[in-house]
Amino acid sequence: MLSISLPVVFGAGVLSFLSPCVLPLVPPYLSYMAGTTFEQLQDESNTGSKVWWKTVTTSLFFILGFSTVFILMGASATFLGSALRSALDWLVPLAGIVIIVMGLHFLGLLRIGLLYRQARMSGPTTATGPLGGYGLGLAFALGWTPCIGPILAAILPIAGTSETAWQGAGLLAVYSAGLGLPFFAAALAIRPFMNFFQNFKKHLGTVEKVMGVFLIITGVLFLTGDFTRISFWLLETFPVLQNFG
């Protein structure tokens, strides 16, 4: 089950990066990390420049910061899953129902006011340097969960079925990689990223709908128990997928 989950979880991380409440944050976060205004960042972000190096270095620690929180969540989910394994027969379908409800929220069919509340932890005014970047990453993971929270809600039950805390932590590390690698790519190539952002932002509504469909499908598979059956079928049909484990 974990083998087939890894590419799916990585894709969920990428989808989180493209979500309407994460992607628009990337430009201001990059300017925080550079310790300058965004206009100056665009003007002085030539590869190899001092501003470029500062942004790239700080972004690595920013990614490490939010990865720390998510990985601890994965390990905790596995611990709780082991403790509650006798109750999984009703906990897994319950998780499926919750995930479906969140998917309906993203599709606009069932608006949940609580998910519009953003417990923002903005962190320092600037986050230059390893410590500042790491702190901003922790704040990002702890404070900007209303949008990526439903995606995590779909992943954590999978982590909860892991046999060890290391497996659960590894699953959330893959999610963090899916979320963090595009962010790091944006730091490496700020100007190309801004061109991409200007062209892509008109599709943010579509991304939100895709997230909703993804969550509903995942919830239905949890609710019916087909997630595990499909995983085993795919592993038997395409043995190469075992290499992801």
XYZ file of N, CA and C in Angstrom:
735
model
N 0.834 -1.206 0.000
C 0.000 0.000 0.000
C 0.868 1.255 0.000
N 1.946 1.233 0.787
C 2.825 2.387 0.825
C 3.536 2.588 -0.505
N 3.863 1.473 -1.202
C 4.574 1.591 -2.472
C 3.758 2.375 -3.477
N 2.479 2.047 -3.595
C 1.639 2.727 -4.565
C 1.297 4.126 -4.085
N 1.406 4.368 -2.779
C 1.024 5.670 -2.243
C 2.066 6.745 -2.523
N 3.340 6.369 -2.639
C 4.402 7.367 -2.718
C 4.262 8.316 -3.898
N 4.081 7.830 -5.141
C 3.912 8.792 -6.242
C 2.646 9.614 -6.113
N 1.594 9.027 -5.540
C 0.349 9.768 -5.333
C 0.562 10.885 -4.319
N 1.255 10.573 -3.235
C 1.510 11.561 -2.185
C 2.417 12.673 -2.702
N 3.423 12.322 -3.514
C 4.288 13.343 -4.095
C 3.462 14.276 -4.985
N 2.565 13.686 -5.790
C 1.688 14.504 -6.631
C 0.779 15.392 -5.816
N 0.335 14.907 -4.648
C -0.494 15.727 -3.774
C 0.284 16.924 -3.254
N 1.590 16.742 -3.010
C 2.417 17.860 -2.582
C 2.533 18.917 -3.663
N 2.723 18.474 -4.914
C 2.796 19.416 -6.036
C 1.470 20.154 -6.190
N 0.363 19.408 -6.051
C -0.959 20.022 -6.161
C -1.165 21.056 -5.057
N -0.644 20.785 -3.869
C -0.735 21.756 -2.778
C 0.018 23.030 -3.127
N 1.178 22.890 -3.760
C 1.949 24.066 -4.164
C 1.162 24.926 -5.149
N 0.411 24.279 -6.038
C -0.338 24.997 -7.065
C -1.697 25.485 -6.576
N -2.017 25.216 -5.305
C -3.337 25.568 -4.786
C -3.497 27.087 -4.676
N -4.750 27.566 -4.683
C -4.999 29.020 -4.679
C -4.503 29.766 -3.456
N -4.237 29.087 -2.346
C -3.762 29.819 -1.171
C -2.311 29.508 -0.838
N -1.581 28.829 -1.725
C -0.143 28.643 -1.557
C 0.615 29.338 -2.675
N 0.243 29.086 -3.923
C 0.976 29.668 -5.047
C 1.063 31.195 -4.984
N -0.025 31.919 -4.662
C 0.101 33.386 -4.583
C 1.021 33.867 -3.465
N 1.318 32.984 -2.482
C 2.205 33.364 -1.384
C 3.671 33.292 -1.775
N 3.988 32.578 -2.840
C 5.388 32.332 -3.166
C 6.164 33.620 -3.432
N 5.660 34.555 -4.257
C 6.431 35.793 -4.479
C 6.752 36.569 -3.200
N 5.759 36.840 -2.321
C 6.123 37.567 -1.091
C 7.043 36.773 -0.181
N 6.887 35.455 -0.145
C 7.781 34.652 0.687
C 9.214 34.726 0.173
N 9.385 34.720 -1.146
C 10.724 34.837 -1.710
C 11.354 36.180 -1.355
N 10.551 37.240 -1.374
C 11.092 38.557 -1.024
C 11.456 38.622 0.457
N 10.672 37.960 1.335
C 11.027 37.878 2.753
C 12.393 37.229 2.918
N 12.586 36.144 2.152
C 13.829 35.389 2.280
C 15.026 36.171 1.758
N 14.785 36.987 0.752
C 15.871 37.790 0.195
C 16.155 39.019 1.054
N 15.216 39.368 1.945
C 15.377 40.543 2.775
C 15.297 41.830 1.981
N 14.475 41.827 0.930
C 14.350 42.996 0.069
C 12.926 43.066 -0.469
N 12.611 44.140 -1.180
C 11.289 44.239 -1.796
C 11.233 43.312 -2.998
N 10.009 42.993 -3.404
C 9.882 42.065 -4.519
C 10.398 42.689 -5.810
N 10.217 44.001 -5.976
C 10.725 44.672 -7.175
C 12.246 44.565 -7.233
N 12.909 44.783 -6.099
C 14.361 44.655 -6.060
C 14.793 43.214 -6.294
N 14.006 42.293 -5.769
C 14.321 40.881 -5.954
C 14.335 40.525 -7.434
N 13.323 41.001 -8.162
C 13.272 40.727 -9.597
C 14.448 41.367 -10.332
N 14.857 42.548 -9.908
C 15.923 43.275 -10.594
C 17.303 42.709 -10.284
N 17.461 42.147 -9.065
C 18.792 41.749 -8.611
C 18.947 40.245 -8.437
N 18.036 39.455 -9.055
C 18.033 38.012 -8.827
C 18.779 37.241 -9.908
N 19.765 37.862 -10.537
C 20.570 37.153 -11.519
C 21.287 35.983 -10.856
N 21.372 34.861 -11.573
C 22.015 33.679 -11.032
C 23.442 33.997 -10.592
N 23.766 33.647 -9.350
C 25.094 33.881 -8.814
C 25.239 35.170 -8.039
N 24.216 36.038 -8.090
C 24.296 37.297 -7.360
C 24.126 37.040 -5.862
N 24.473 38.052 -5.061
C 24.351 37.922 -3.611
C 22.899 37.699 -3.202
N 21.965 38.440 -3.822
C 20.538 38.287 -3.502
C 20.066 36.895 -3.881
N 20.521 36.401 -5.026
C 20.122 35.059 -5.488
C 20.589 33.995 -4.507
N 21.856 34.063 -4.103
C 22.369 33.084 -3.155
C 21.622 33.133 -1.826
N 21.316 34.338 -1.364
C 20.596 34.490 -0.104
C 19.205 33.859 -0.198
N 18.517 34.086 -1.325
C 17.175 33.541 -1.509
C 17.208 32.024 -1.586
N 18.135 31.475 -2.354
C 18.222 30.026 -2.531
C 18.573 29.345 -1.211
N 19.568 29.887 -0.504
C 19.991 29.276 0.762
C 18.871 29.314 1.794
N 18.222 30.467 1.922
C 17.152 30.596 2.909
C 15.976 29.707 2.564
N 15.683 29.550 1.267
C 14.552 28.713 0.852
C 14.771 27.251 1.245
N 16.007 26.787 1.224
C 16.289 25.415 1.640
C 15.897 25.192 3.101
N 16.215 26.164 3.949
C 15.868 26.029 5.365
C 14.372 26.250 5.588
N 13.743 27.076 4.737
C 12.295 27.225 4.786
C 11.615 25.876 4.505
N 12.080 25.177 3.477
C 11.536 23.859 3.138
C 11.786 22.872 4.269
N 12.986 22.943 4.858
C 13.297 22.066 5.994
C 12.370 22.346 7.171
N 12.003 23.614 7.363
C 11.117 23.979 8.462
C 9.742 23.364 8.337
N 9.081 23.559 7.178
C 7.734 22.985 7.085
C 7.787 21.469 6.945
N 8.898 20.922 6.407
C 9.024 19.468 6.333
C 9.104 18.857 7.724
N 9.758 19.548 8.651
C 9.863 19.061 10.028
C 8.487 18.849 10.636
N 7.604 19.832 10.455
C 6.257 19.732 11.017
C 5.484 18.592 10.368
N 5.519 18.511 9.040
C 4.748 17.481 8.346
C 5.268 16.078 8.666
N 6.583 15.916 8.753
C 7.154 14.610 9.055
C 6.761 14.167 10.466
N 6.779 15.098 11.411
C 6.336 14.762 12.772
C 4.862 14.367 12.781
N 4.051 15.026 11.940
C 2.642 14.653 11.832
C 2.505 13.230 11.303
N 3.329 12.867 10.315
C 3.278 11.517 9.771
C 3.660 10.466 10.788
N 4.719 10.738 11.562
C 5.140 9.803 12.605
C 4.069 9.671 13.678
N 3.449 10.801 14.042
C 2.391 10.773 15.056
C 1.182 9.999 14.561
N 0.848 10.162 13.273
C -0.301 9.439 12.723
C -0.071 7.938 12.786
N 1.161 7.498 12.506
C 1.468 6.072 12.581
C 1.347 5.569 14.010
N 1.835 6.353 14.974
C 1.744 5.957 16.383
C 0.283 5.821 16.798
N -0.538 6.806 16.418
C -1.953 6.751 16.771
C -2.644 5.609 16.051
N -2.235 5.373 14.797
C -2.835 4.279 14.040
C -2.557 2.934 14.689
N -1.326 2.784 15.193
C -0.986 1.534 15.880
C -1.802 1.378 17.156
N -1.979 2.483 17.883
C -2.729 2.432 19.137
C -4.209 2.153 18.902
N -4.727 2.608 17.749
C -6.162 2.482 17.464
C -6.454 1.452 16.378
N -5.489 0.574 16.112
C -5.655 -0.362 15.000
C -6.904 -1.216 15.139
N -7.299 -1.519 16.364
C -8.502 -2.325 16.574
C -9.761 -1.591 16.156
N -9.671 -0.250 16.058
C -10.840 0.548 15.687
C -10.807 0.994 14.229
N -9.842 0.497 13.441
C -9.700 0.953 12.059
C -10.908 0.617 11.193
N -11.663 -0.424 11.573
C -12.820 -0.817 10.765
C -13.842 0.305 10.656
N -13.921 1.162 11.673
C -14.856 2.295 11.574
C -14.133 3.633 11.429
N -12.859 3.697 11.824
C -12.121 4.946 11.675
C -11.809 5.254 10.208
N -11.458 4.242 9.431
C -11.122 4.471 8.024
C -12.340 4.954 7.231
N -13.521 4.315 7.348
C -14.697 4.878 6.666
C -15.041 6.284 7.138
N -14.850 6.544 8.438
C -15.113 7.891 8.952
C -14.172 8.903 8.297
N -12.900 8.516 8.161
C -11.943 9.382 7.481
C -12.377 9.622 6.035
N -12.918 8.575 5.401
C -13.401 8.725 4.029
C -14.516 9.746 3.916
N -15.443 9.727 4.873
C -16.553 10.692 4.866
C -16.026 12.114 5.031
N -15.088 12.299 5.964
C -14.521 13.628 6.196
C -13.823 14.137 4.937
N -13.078 13.273 4.271
C -12.348 13.664 3.063
C -13.323 14.037 1.950
N -14.414 13.299 1.815
C -15.426 13.609 0.795
C -16.043 14.981 1.059
N -16.358 15.261 2.323
C -16.929 16.566 2.682
C -15.965 17.690 2.304
N -14.675 17.492 2.567
C -13.692 18.513 2.205
C -13.584 18.665 0.693
N -13.722 17.555 -0.037
C -13.712 17.642 -1.486
C -14.888 18.436 -2.012
N -16.054 18.234 -1.426
C -17.238 19.006 -1.814
C -17.044 20.490 -1.533
N -16.296 20.781 -0.459
C -15.994 22.183 -0.142
C -15.181 22.818 -1.271
N -14.161 22.118 -1.742
C -13.321 22.665 -2.803
C -14.080 22.800 -4.119
N -15.053 21.936 -4.350
C -15.853 22.030 -5.563
C -16.903 23.130 -5.464
N -17.064 23.719 -4.279
C -18.030 24.786 -4.087
C -19.436 24.291 -3.839
N -19.598 22.986 -3.628
C -20.925 22.407 -3.416
C -21.324 22.426 -1.947
N -20.349 22.574 -1.064
C -20.607 22.608 0.379
C -19.541 23.475 1.015
N -19.850 24.744 1.237
C -18.877 25.674 1.791
C -18.813 25.547 3.309
N -17.601 25.351 3.818
C -17.360 25.202 5.251
C -16.623 26.445 5.732
N -17.306 27.263 6.519
C -16.736 28.531 6.948
C -15.431 28.378 7.697
N -15.281 27.297 8.458
C -14.075 27.098 9.262
C -12.830 27.042 8.388
N -12.973 26.503 7.157
C -11.820 26.358 6.275
C -11.391 27.679 5.661
N -12.187 28.731 5.854
C -11.786 30.048 5.364
C -10.982 30.811 6.409
N -10.955 30.297 7.636
C -10.183 30.955 8.686
C -8.729 30.549 8.555
N -7.864 31.525 8.529
C -6.450 31.264 8.346
C -5.692 31.726 9.587
N -5.188 30.746 10.328
C -4.400 31.070 11.524
C -3.007 31.457 11.076
N -2.860 32.686 10.622
C -1.606 33.110 10.019
C -0.539 33.352 11.079
N 0.605 32.750 10.856
C 1.781 33.009 11.659
C 2.828 33.528 10.681
N 2.889 34.828 10.537
C 3.691 35.407 9.469
C 5.190 35.291 9.698
N 5.599 35.058 10.921
C 7.016 34.927 11.183
C 7.700 36.280 11.143
N 9.008 36.311 10.959
C 9.744 37.569 10.951
C 9.437 38.386 9.710
N 9.690 39.702 9.791
C 9.488 40.564 8.633
C 10.360 40.118 7.479
N 11.577 39.761 7.765
C 12.457 39.145 6.783
C 12.959 37.839 7.358
N 13.241 36.895 6.486
C 13.644 35.568 6.960
C 14.979 35.175 6.374
N 15.892 36.133 6.225
C 17.187 35.823 5.650
C 17.995 34.972 6.607
N 18.785 34.097 6.045
C 19.640 33.254 6.857
C 18.958 31.953 7.233
N 19.727 30.948 7.638
C 19.179 29.634 7.974
C 18.109 29.669 9.063
N 18.391 30.371 10.164
C 17.448 30.387 11.279
C 16.132 31.058 10.897
N 16.219 32.201 10.201
C 15.008 32.888 9.772
C 14.200 32.061 8.794
N 14.864 31.405 7.848
C 14.156 30.562 6.882
C 13.489 29.380 7.542
N 14.198 28.756 8.482
C 13.628 27.603 9.192
C 12.406 28.025 10.008
N 12.505 29.158 10.695
C 11.372 29.656 11.478
C 10.181 29.987 10.616
N 10.418 30.564 9.441
C 9.325 30.878 8.542
C 8.678 29.609 8.016
N 9.478 28.567 7.805
C 8.927 27.282 7.366
C 8.037 26.660 8.420
N 8.469 26.735 9.683
C 7.625 26.237 10.772
C 6.311 27.006 10.822
N 6.387 28.339 10.671
C 5.184 29.168 10.711
C 4.262 28.834 9.559
N 4.829 28.597 8.385
C 4.028 28.236 7.219
C 3.242 26.953 7.474
N 3.925 25.926 7.983
C 3.272 24.638 8.211
C 2.198 24.731 9.284
N 2.455 25.523 10.328
C 1.522 25.610 11.450
C 0.377 26.585 11.187
N 0.613 27.599 10.371
C -0.374 28.658 10.244
C -1.170 28.697 8.961
N -0.711 28.031 7.908
C -1.415 28.093 6.621
C -1.998 26.744 6.249
N -2.714 26.120 7.188
C -3.275 24.799 6.958
C -4.689 24.771 6.390
N -5.479 25.851 6.373
C -6.852 25.722 5.875
C -6.945 25.177 4.454
N -5.969 25.533 3.605
C -6.042 25.071 2.221
C -5.401 23.701 2.048
N -4.177 23.525 2.578
C -3.517 22.237 2.400
C -3.976 21.219 3.439
N -4.717 21.679 4.455
C -5.222 20.763 5.476
C -6.041 19.614 4.925
N -6.985 19.861 3.990
C -7.746 18.745 3.431
C -6.878 17.738 2.692
N -5.834 18.206 1.997
C -4.925 17.275 1.338
C -4.220 16.417 2.385
N -3.758 17.055 3.459
C -3.124 16.304 4.543
C -4.095 15.324 5.180
N -5.368 15.718 5.249
C -6.378 14.835 5.835
C -6.545 13.562 5.016
N -6.246 13.640 3.730
C -6.314 12.450 2.879
C -5.071 11.580 3.023
N -3.943 12.205 3.394
C -2.677 11.484 3.468
C -2.447 10.859 4.840
N -2.838 11.570 5.895
C -2.547 11.091 7.251
C -3.178 9.734 7.564
N -4.417 9.431 7.076
C -4.930 8.075 7.328
C -4.067 6.992 6.694
N -3.436 7.306 5.539
C -2.521 6.345 4.923
C -1.303 6.155 5.819
N -0.786 7.284 6.338
C 0.340 7.197 7.268
C -0.048 6.409 8.517
N -1.311 6.547 8.931
C -1.778 5.841 10.115
C -1.795 4.335 9.960
N -1.829 3.858 8.693
C -1.813 2.414 8.459
C -0.402 1.869 8.335
N 0.606 2.726 8.410
C 1.996 2.282 8.305
C 2.366 1.416 9.502
N 3.269 0.481 9.275
C 3.661 -0.426 10.344
C 4.586 0.242 11.355
N 5.390 1.199 10.899
C 6.336 1.871 11.800
C 6.210 3.383 11.647
N 6.677 4.094 12.678
C 6.667 5.549 12.628
C 7.583 6.060 11.516
N 8.649 5.301 11.219
C 9.560 5.710 10.148
C 8.852 5.717 8.800
N 7.983 4.736 8.577
C 7.242 4.685 7.321
C 6.267 5.854 7.215
N 5.569 6.142 8.306
C 4.644 7.274 8.305
C 5.369 8.586 8.099
N 6.525 8.738 8.763
C 7.317 9.949 8.577
C 7.827 10.046 7.153
N 8.234 8.907 6.580
C 8.719 8.902 5.205
C 7.648 9.312 4.212
N 6.412 8.893 4.469
C 5.307 9.246 3.586
C 5.100 10.757 3.567
N 5.159 11.390 4.736
C 4.998 12.842 4.791
C 6.250 13.559 4.287
N 7.409 12.896 4.338
C 8.611 13.468 3.738
C 8.450 13.546 2.221
N 7.807 12.539 1.633
C 7.546 12.554 0.188
C 6.573 13.682 -0.155
N 5.546 13.866 0.682
C 4.621 14.978 0.472
C 5.360 16.312 0.556
N 6.233 16.441 1.548
C 7.002 17.671 1.713
C 7.891 17.927 0.500
N 8.433 16.852 -0.085
C 9.254 16.999 -1.287
C 8.420 17.509 -2.450
N 7.193 16.983 -2.586
C 6.312 17.452 -3.649
C 5.953 18.914 -3.501
N 5.820 19.375 -2.255
C 5.519 20.772 -1.985
C 6.776 21.644 -2.053
N 7.906 21.088 -1.613
C 9.114 21.886 -1.485
C 9.928 22.036 -2.759
N 9.979 21.014 -3.593
C 10.809 21.096 -4.800
C 10.354 22.203 -5.757
N 9.036 22.367 -6.004
C 8.637 23.501 -6.842
C 9.004 24.847 -6.219
N 8.914 24.929 -4.885
C 9.285 26.167 -4.214
C 10.775 26.452 -4.408
N 11.598 25.410 -4.272
C 13.028 25.584 -4.461
C 13.340 25.960 -5.915
N 12.606 25.355 -6.849
C 12.795 25.703 -8.261
C 12.455 27.173 -8.500
N 11.420 27.674 -7.815
C 11.051 29.087 -7.943
C 12.163 29.986 -7.417
N 12.817 29.562 -6.319
C 13.927 30.347 -5.774
C 15.128 30.336 -6.712
N 15.357 29.200 -7.375
C 16.477 29.097 -8.304
C 16.271 29.958 -9.549
N 15.020 30.037 -9.995
C 14.729 30.750 -11.248
C 13.557 31.700 -11.013
N 13.828 32.814 -10.350
C 12.768 33.728 -9.924
C 12.042 34.346 -11.118
N 12.784 34.816 -12.093
C 12.142 35.479 -13.225
C 11.303 34.507 -14.059
N 11.823 33.319 -14.419
C 10.963 32.351 -15.114
C 9.734 31.961 -14.295
N 9.922 31.847 -12.967
C 8.767 31.519 -12.132
C 7.698 32.600 -12.216
N 8.105 33.861 -12.185
C 7.125 34.942 -12.256
C 6.391 34.933 -13.585
N 7.076 34.597 -14.668
C 6.387 34.464 -15.958
C 5.369 33.335 -15.907
N 5.769 32.212 -15.277
C 4.842 31.091 -15.109
C 3.657 31.491 -14.244
N 3.945 32.208 -13.151
C 2.877 32.598 -12.222
C 1.853 33.498 -12.904
N 2.321 34.456 -13.678
C 1.409 35.365 -14.354
C 0.501 34.629 -15.332
N 1.032 33.588 -15.974
C 0.230 32.827 -16.937
C -0.662 31.792 -16.263
N -0.215 31.301 -15.103
C -0.937 30.195 -14.474
C -2.022 30.639 -13.515
N -1.918 31.846 -12.970
C -2.838 32.241 -11.904
C -4.292 32.267 -12.356
N -4.533 32.405 -13.662
C -5.903 32.371 -14.159
C -6.512 30.974 -14.070
N -5.660 29.966 -13.829
C -6.140 28.584 -13.730
C -6.301 28.116 -12.286
N -6.121 29.021 -11.320
C -6.181 28.614 -9.914
C -7.538 28.036 -9.540
N -8.605 28.582 -10.125
C -9.933 28.033 -9.849
C -10.053 26.602 -10.315
N -9.455 26.297 -11.463
C -9.479 24.922 -11.973
C -8.704 23.992 -11.057
N -7.561 24.475 -10.556
C -6.766 23.665 -9.629
C -7.576 23.332 -8.388
N -8.339 24.306 -7.892
C -9.175 24.070 -6.715
C -10.197 22.976 -6.988
N -10.768 22.983 -8.178
C -11.739 21.946 -8.553
C -11.053 20.580 -8.660
N -9.852 20.561 -9.219
C -9.107 19.301 -9.324
C -8.816 18.743 -7.943
N -8.454 19.624 -7.006
C -8.229 19.194 -5.629
C -9.495 18.576 -5.047
N -10.643 19.196 -5.343
C -11.910 18.666 -4.847
C -12.195 17.278 -5.381
N -11.984 17.086 -6.679
C -12.210 15.769 -7.288
C -11.249 14.740 -6.703
N -9.990 15.142 -6.539
C -8.986 14.245 -5.960
C -9.412 13.788 -4.568
N -9.887 14.721 -3.765
C -10.292 14.386 -2.399
C -11.516 13.484 -2.387
N -12.478 13.760 -3.242
C -13.695 12.938 -3.270
C -13.368 11.505 -3.687
N -12.537 11.347 -4.713
C -12.154 10.005 -5.155
C -11.424 9.268 -4.039
N -10.507 9.969 -3.376
C -9.775 9.349 -2.272
C -10.720 8.949 -1.146
N -11.664 9.842 -0.819
C -12.617 9.539 0.243
C -13.494 8.343 -0.073
N -13.944 8.256 -1.322
C -14.776 7.119 -1.734
C -13.982 5.815 -1.630
N -12.725 5.848 -2.044
C -11.890 4.646 -1.967
C -11.677 4.214 -0.520
N -11.524 5.188 0.385
C -11.410 4.853 1.804
C -12.733 4.296 2.321
N -13.821 4.916 1.910
C -15.131 4.530 2.420
C -15.509 3.114 2.004
N -15.150 2.733 0.788
C -15.507 1.413 0.266
C -14.456 0.346 0.534
N -13.274 0.786 0.984
C -12.193 -0.162 1.195
C -11.447 -0.518 -0.071
N -11.754 0.178 -1.176
C -11.132 -0.151 -2.458
C -9.720 0.394 -2.578
N -9.339 1.338 -1.720
C -7.995 1.914 -1.826
C -6.941 0.822 -1.698
N -7.075 -0.020 -0.689
C -6.107 -1.099 -0.483
C -6.171 -2.111 -1.608
N -7.414 -2.475 -2.041
C -7.558 -3.462 -3.106
C -6.940 -2.969 -4.418
N -7.160 -1.690 -4.734
C -6.585 -1.127 -5.951
C -5.062 -1.104 -5.854
N -4.548 -0.797 -4.669
C -3.101 -0.762 -4.473
C -2.487 -2.129 -4.757
N -3.088 -3.181 -4.202
C -2.559 -4.526 -4.421
C -2.682 -4.930 -5.889
N -3.808 -4.552 -6.526
C -4.000 -4.893 -7.942
C -2.952 -4.218 -8.817
N -2.678 -2.951 -8.539
C -1.675 -2.233 -9.323
C -0.286 -2.825 -9.121
N 0.030 -3.213 -7.890
C 1.338 -3.800 -7.624
C 1.495 -5.144 -8.317
N 0.406 -5.913 -8.409
C 0.461 -7.201 -9.096
C 0.537 -7.020 -10.609
N -0.178 -6.007 -11.120
C -0.218 -5.791 -12.562
C 1.035 -5.089 -13.065
N 1.548 -4.138 -12.265
C 2.732 -3.365 -12.646
C 3.787 -3.520 -11.545
N 4.530 -4.619 -11.543
C 5.518 -4.868 -10.467
C 6.558 -3.751 -10.334
N 6.765 -2.990 -11.390
C 7.775 -1.923 -11.333
C 7.422 -0.884 -10.263
N 6.132 -0.784 -9.916
C 5.723 0.177 -8.900
C 6.315 -0.143 -7.539
N 6.713 -1.406 -7.345
C 7.314 -1.771 -6.057
C 8.638 -1.046 -5.829
N 9.225 -0.544 -6.915
C 10.495 0.183 -6.781
C 10.328 1.487 -6.063
N 9.056 2.007 -5.962
C 8.812 3.263 -5.262
C 8.815 3.072 -3.756
N 8.736 1.826 -3.299
C 8.637 1.601 -1.874
C 9.982 1.635 -1.182
